[in-house]
N, CA, C and O atoms as CSV, one atom per row, in Angstrom:
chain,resi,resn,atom,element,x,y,z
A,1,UNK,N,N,0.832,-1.170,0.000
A,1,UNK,CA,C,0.000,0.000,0.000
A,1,UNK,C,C,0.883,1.242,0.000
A,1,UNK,O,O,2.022,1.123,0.451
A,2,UNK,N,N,0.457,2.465,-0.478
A,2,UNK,CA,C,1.149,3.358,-0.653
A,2,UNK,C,C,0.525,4.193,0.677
A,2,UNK,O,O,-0.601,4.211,1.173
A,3,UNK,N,N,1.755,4.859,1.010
A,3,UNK,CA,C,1.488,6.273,2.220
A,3,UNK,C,C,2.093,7.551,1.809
A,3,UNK,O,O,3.075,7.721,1.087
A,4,UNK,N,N,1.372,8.385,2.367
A,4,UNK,CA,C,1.822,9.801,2.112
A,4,UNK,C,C,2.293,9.940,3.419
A,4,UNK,O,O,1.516,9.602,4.312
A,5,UNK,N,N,4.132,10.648,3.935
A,5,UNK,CA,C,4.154,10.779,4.972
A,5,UNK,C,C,5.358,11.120,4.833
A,5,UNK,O,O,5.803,10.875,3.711
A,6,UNK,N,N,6.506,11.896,5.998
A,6,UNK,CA,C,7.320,12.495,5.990
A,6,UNK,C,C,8.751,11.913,6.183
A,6,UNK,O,O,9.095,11.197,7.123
A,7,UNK,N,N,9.574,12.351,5.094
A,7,UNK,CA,C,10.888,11.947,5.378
A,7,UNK,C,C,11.668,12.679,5.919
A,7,UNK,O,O,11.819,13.715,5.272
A,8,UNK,N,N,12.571,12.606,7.317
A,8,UNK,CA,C,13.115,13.616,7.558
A,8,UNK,C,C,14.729,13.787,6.660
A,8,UNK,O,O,15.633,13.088,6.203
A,9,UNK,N,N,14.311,15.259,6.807
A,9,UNK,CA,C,15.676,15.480,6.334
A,9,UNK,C,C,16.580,17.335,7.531
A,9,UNK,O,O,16.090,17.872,8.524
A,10,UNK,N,N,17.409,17.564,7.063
A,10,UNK,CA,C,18.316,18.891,8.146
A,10,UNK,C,C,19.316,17.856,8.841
A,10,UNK,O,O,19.698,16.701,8.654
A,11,UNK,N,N,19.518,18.837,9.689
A,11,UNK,CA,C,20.391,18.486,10.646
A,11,UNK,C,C,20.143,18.386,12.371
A,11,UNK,O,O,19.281,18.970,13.027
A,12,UNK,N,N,20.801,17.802,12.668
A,12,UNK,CA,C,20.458,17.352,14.405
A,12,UNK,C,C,20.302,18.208,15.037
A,12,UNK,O,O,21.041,19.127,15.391
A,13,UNK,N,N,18.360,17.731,15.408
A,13,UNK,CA,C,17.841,18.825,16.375
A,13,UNK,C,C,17.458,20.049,15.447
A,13,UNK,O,O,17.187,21.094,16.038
A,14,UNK,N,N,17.411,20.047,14.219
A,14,UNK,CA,C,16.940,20.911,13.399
A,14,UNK,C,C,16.513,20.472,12.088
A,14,UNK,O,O,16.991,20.873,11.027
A,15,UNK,N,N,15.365,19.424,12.254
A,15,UNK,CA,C,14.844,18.615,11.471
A,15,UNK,C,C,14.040,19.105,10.494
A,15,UNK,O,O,13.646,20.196,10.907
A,16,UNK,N,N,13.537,18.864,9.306
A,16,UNK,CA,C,13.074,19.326,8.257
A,16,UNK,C,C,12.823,18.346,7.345
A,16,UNK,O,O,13.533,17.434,6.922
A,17,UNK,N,N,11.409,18.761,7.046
A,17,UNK,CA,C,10.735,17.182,6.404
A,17,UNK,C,C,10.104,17.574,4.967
A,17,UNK,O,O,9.591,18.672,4.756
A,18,UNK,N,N,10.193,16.663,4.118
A,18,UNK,CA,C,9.568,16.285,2.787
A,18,UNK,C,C,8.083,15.545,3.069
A,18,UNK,O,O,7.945,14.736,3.987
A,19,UNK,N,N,6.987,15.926,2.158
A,19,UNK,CA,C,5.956,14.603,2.408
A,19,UNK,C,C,6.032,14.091,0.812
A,19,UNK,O,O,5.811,14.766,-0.194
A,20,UNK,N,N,6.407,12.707,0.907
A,20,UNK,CA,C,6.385,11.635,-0.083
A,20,UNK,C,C,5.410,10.749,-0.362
A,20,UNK,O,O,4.846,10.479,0.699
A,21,UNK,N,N,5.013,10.261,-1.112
A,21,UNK,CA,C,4.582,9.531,-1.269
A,21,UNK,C,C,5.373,8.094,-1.488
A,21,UNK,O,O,6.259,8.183,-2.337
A,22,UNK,N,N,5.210,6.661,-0.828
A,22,UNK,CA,C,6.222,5.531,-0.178
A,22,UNK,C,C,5.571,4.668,-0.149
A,22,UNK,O,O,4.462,4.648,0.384
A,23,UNK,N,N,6.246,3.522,-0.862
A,23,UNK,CA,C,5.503,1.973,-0.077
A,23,UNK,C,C,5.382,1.474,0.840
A,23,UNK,O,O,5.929,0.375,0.923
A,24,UNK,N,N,4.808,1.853,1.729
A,24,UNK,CA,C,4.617,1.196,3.482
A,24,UNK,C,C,5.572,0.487,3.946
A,24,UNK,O,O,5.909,0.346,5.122
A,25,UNK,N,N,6.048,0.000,2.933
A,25,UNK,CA,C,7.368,-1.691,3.748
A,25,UNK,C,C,8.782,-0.508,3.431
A,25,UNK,O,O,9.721,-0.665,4.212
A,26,UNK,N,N,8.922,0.385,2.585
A,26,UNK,CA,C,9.968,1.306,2.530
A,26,UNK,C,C,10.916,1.788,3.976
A,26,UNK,O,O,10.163,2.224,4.847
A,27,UNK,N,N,11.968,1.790,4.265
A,27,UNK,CA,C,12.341,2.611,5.195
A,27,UNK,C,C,12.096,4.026,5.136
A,27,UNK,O,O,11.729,4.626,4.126
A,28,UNK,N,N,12.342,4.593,6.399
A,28,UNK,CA,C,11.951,6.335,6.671
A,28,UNK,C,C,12.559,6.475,5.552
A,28,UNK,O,O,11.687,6.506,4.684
A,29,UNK,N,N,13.792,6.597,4.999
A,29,UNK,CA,C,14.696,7.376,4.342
A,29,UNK,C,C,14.584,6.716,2.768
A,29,UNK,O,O,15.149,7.049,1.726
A,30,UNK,N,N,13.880,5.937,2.980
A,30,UNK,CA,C,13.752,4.836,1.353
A,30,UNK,C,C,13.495,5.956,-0.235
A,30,UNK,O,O,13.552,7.166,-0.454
A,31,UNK,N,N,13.313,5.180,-0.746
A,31,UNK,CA,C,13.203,6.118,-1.918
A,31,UNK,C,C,12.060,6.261,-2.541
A,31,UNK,O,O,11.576,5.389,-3.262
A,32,UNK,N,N,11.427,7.615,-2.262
A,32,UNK,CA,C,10.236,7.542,-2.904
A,32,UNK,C,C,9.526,7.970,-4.210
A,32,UNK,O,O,9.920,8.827,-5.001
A,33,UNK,N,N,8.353,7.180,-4.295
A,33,UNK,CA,C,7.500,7.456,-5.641
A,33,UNK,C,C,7.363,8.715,-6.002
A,33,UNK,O,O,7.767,8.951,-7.140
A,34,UNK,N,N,6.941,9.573,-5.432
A,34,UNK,CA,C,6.788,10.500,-5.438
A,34,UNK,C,C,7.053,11.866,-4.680
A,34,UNK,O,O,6.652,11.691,-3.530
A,35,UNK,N,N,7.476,12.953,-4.799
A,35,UNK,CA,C,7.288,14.126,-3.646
A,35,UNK,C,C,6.488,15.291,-3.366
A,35,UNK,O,O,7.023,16.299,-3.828
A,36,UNK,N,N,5.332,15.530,-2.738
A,36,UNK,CA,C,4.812,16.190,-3.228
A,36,UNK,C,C,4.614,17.554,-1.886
A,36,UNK,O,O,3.633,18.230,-1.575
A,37,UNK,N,N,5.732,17.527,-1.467
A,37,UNK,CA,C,5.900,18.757,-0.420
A,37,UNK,C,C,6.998,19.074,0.728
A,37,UNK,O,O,7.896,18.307,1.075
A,38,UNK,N,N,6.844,19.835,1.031
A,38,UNK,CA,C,7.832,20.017,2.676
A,38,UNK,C,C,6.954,20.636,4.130
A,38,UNK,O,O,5.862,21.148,4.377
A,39,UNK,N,N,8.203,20.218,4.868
A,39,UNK,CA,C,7.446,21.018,6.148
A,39,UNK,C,C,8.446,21.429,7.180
A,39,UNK,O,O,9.147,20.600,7.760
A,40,UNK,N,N,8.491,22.385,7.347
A,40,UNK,CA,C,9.852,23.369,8.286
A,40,UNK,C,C,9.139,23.160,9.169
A,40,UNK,O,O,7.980,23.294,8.776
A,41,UNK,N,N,9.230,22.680,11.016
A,41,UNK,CA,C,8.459,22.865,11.921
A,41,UNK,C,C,9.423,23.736,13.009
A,41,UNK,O,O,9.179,24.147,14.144
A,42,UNK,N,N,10.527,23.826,12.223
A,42,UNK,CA,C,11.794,24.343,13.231
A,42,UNK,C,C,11.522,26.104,13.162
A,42,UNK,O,O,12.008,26.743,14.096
A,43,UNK,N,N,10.803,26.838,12.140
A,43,UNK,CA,C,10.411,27.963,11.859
A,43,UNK,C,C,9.382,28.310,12.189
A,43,UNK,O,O,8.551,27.405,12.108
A,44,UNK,N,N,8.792,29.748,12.741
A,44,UNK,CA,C,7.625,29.867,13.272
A,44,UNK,C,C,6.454,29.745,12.392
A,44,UNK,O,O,6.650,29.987,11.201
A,45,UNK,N,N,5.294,29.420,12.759
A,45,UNK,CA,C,4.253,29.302,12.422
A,45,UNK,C,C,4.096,27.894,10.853
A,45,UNK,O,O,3.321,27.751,9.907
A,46,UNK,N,N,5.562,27.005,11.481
A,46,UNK,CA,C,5.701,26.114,10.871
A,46,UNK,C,C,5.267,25.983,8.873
A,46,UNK,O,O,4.494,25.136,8.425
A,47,UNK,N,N,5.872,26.858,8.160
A,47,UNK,CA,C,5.321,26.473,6.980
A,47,UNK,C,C,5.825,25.615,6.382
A,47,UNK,O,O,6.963,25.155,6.474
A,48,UNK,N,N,4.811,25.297,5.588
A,48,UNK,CA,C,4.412,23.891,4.571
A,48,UNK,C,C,3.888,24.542,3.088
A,48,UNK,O,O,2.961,25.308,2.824
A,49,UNK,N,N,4.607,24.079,2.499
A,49,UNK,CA,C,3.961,23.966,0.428
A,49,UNK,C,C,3.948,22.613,0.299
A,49,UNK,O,O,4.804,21.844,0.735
A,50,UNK,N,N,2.623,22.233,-0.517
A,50,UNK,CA,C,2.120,21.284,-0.846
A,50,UNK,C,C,1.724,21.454,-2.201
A,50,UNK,O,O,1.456,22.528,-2.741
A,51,UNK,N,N,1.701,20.073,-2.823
A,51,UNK,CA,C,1.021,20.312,-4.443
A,51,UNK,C,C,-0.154,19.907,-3.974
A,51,UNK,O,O,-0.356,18.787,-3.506
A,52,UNK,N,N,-0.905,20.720,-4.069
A,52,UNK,CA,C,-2.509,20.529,-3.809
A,52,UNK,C,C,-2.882,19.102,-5.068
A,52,UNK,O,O,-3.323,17.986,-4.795
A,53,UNK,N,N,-2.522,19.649,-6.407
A,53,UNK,CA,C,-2.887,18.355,-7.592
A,53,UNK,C,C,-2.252,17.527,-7.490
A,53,UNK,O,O,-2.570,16.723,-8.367
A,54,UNK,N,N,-1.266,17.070,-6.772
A,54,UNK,CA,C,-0.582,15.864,-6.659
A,54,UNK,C,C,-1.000,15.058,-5.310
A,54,UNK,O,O,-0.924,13.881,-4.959
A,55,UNK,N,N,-1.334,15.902,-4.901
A,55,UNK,CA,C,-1.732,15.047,-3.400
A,55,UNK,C,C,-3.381,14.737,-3.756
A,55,UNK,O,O,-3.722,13.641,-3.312
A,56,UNK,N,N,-4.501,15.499,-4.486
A,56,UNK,CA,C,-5.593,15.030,-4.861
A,56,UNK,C,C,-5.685,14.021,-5.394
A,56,UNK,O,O,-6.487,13.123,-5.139
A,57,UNK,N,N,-4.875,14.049,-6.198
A,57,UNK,CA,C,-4.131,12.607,-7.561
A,57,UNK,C,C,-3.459,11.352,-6.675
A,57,UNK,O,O,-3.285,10.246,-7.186
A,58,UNK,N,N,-3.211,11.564,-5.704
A,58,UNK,CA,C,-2.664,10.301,-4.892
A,58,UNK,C,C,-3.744,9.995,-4.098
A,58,UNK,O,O,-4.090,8.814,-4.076
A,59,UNK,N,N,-4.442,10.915,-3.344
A,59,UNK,CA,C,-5.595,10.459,-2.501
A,59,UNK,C,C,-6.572,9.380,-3.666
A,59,UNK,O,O,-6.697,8.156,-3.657
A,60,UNK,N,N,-7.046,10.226,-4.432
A,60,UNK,CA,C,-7.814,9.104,-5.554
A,60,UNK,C,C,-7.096,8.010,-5.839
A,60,UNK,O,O,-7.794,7.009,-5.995
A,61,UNK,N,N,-6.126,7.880,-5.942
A,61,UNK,CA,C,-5.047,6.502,-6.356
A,61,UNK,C,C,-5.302,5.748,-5.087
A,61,UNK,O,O,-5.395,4.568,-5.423
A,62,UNK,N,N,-5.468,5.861,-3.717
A,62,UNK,CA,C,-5.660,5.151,-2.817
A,62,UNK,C,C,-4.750,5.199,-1.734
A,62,UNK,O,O,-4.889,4.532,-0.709
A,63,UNK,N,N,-3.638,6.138,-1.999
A,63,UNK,CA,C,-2.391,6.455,-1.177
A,63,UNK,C,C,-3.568,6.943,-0.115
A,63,UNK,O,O,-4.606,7.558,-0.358
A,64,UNK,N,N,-2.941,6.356,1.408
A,64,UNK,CA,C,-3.173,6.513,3.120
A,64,UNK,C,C,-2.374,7.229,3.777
A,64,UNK,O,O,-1.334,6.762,4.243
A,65,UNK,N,N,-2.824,8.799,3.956
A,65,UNK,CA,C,-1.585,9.998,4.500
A,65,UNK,C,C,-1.537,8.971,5.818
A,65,UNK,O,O,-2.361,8.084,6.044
A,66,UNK,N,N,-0.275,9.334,6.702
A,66,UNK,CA,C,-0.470,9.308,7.979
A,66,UNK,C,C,-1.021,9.917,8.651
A,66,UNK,O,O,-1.742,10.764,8.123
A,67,UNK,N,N,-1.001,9.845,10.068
A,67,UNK,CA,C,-1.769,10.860,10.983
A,67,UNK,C,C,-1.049,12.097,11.313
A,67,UNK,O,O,-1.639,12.970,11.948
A,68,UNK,N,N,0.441,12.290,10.861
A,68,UNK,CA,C,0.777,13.514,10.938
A,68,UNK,C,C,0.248,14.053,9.592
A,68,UNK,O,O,-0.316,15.146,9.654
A,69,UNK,N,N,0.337,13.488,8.442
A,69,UNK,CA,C,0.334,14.587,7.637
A,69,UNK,C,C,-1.169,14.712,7.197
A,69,UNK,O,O,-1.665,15.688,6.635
A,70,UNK,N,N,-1.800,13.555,7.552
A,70,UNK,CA,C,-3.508,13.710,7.920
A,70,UNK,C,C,-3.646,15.547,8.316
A,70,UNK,O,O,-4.261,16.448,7.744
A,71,UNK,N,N,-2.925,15.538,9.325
A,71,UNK,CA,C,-3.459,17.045,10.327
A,71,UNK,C,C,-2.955,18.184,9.441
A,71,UNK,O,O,-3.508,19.283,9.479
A,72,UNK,N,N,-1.989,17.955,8.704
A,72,UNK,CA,C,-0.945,18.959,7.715
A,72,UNK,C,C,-2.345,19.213,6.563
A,72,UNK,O,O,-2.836,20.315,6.321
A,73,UNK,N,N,-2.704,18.166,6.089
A,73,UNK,CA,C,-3.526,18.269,5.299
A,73,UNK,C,C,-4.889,18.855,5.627
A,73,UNK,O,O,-5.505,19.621,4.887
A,74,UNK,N,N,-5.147,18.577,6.377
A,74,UNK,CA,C,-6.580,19.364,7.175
A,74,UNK,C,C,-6.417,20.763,7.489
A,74,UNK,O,O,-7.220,21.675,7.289
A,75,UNK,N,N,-5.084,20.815,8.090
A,75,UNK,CA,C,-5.052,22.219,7.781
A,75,UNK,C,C,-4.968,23.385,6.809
A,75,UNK,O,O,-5.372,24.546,6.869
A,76,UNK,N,N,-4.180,22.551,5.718
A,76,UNK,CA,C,-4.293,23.389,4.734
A,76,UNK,C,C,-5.688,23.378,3.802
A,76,UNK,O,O,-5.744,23.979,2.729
A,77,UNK,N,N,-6.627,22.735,4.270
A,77,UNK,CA,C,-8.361,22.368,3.536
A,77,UNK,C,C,-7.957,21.727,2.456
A,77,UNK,O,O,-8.896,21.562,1.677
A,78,UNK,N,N,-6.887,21.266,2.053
A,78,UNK,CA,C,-7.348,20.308,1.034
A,78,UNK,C,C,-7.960,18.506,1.353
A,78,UNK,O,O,-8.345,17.798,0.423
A,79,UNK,N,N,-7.937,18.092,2.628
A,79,UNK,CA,C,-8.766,17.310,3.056
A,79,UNK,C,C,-10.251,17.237,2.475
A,79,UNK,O,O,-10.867,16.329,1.917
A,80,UNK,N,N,-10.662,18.837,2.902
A,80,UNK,CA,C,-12.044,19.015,2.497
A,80,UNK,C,C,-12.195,19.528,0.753
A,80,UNK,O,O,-13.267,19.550,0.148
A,81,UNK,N,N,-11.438,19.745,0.423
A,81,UNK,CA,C,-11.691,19.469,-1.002
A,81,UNK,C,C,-11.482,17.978,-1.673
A,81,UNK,O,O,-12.113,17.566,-2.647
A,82,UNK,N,N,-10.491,17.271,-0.970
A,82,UNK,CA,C,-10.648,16.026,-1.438
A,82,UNK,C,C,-11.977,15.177,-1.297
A,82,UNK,O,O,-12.213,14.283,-2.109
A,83,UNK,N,N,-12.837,15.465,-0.264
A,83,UNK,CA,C,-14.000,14.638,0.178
A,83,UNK,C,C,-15.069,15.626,-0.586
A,83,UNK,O,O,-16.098,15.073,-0.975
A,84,UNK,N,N,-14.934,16.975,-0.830
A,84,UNK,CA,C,-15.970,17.564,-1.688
A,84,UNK,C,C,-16.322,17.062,-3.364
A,84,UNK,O,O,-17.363,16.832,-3.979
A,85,UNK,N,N,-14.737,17.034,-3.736
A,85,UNK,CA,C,-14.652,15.915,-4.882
A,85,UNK,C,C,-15.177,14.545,-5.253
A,85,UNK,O,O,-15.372,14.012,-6.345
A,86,UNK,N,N,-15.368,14.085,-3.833
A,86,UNK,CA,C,-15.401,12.846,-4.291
A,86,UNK,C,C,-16.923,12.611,-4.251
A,86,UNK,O,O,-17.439,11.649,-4.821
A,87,UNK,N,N,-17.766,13.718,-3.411
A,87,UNK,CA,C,-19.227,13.265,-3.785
A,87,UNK,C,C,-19.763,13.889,-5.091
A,87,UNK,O,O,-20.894,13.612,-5.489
């Protein structure tokens, strides 16, 4: 199964993440299918760019965010455009 979820990347204690798209059995650091964002949490008010069409395009494919980037995604409303889409 495919997941959408974060690879870390920076340096120690000043972590900085990609969200990929990954084959579940992949390691953290494995190589992924796809990339379709970042996320600085080390900066205030933590920003994140996301491909809104690439992550719509994976949700329909069947890719399962995790529960962190579940919340990443909710926040930025494309959650709720993905479920507005789909009815």
């Amino acid at each position: 199964m495919l997941k959408i979820r974060l690879t870390r990347l920076g340096a120690k204690k000043n972590p900085f993440y990609r969200i990929v798209v990954i084959d579940s059995r992949e390691a953290r650091n494995g190589a992924p299918t796809d990339t379709i964002g970042w996320y600085d949490p080390a900066k205030l008010d933590a920003p994140v760019k996301i491909d809104e069409e690439k992550v719509l395009s994976w949700l329909g494919k069947g890719a399962q965010p995790t529960d962190t980037v579940r919340s990443i995604l909710r926040k930025n409303g494309i959650l709720a455009k993905f479920a507005e889409a789909k009815k």
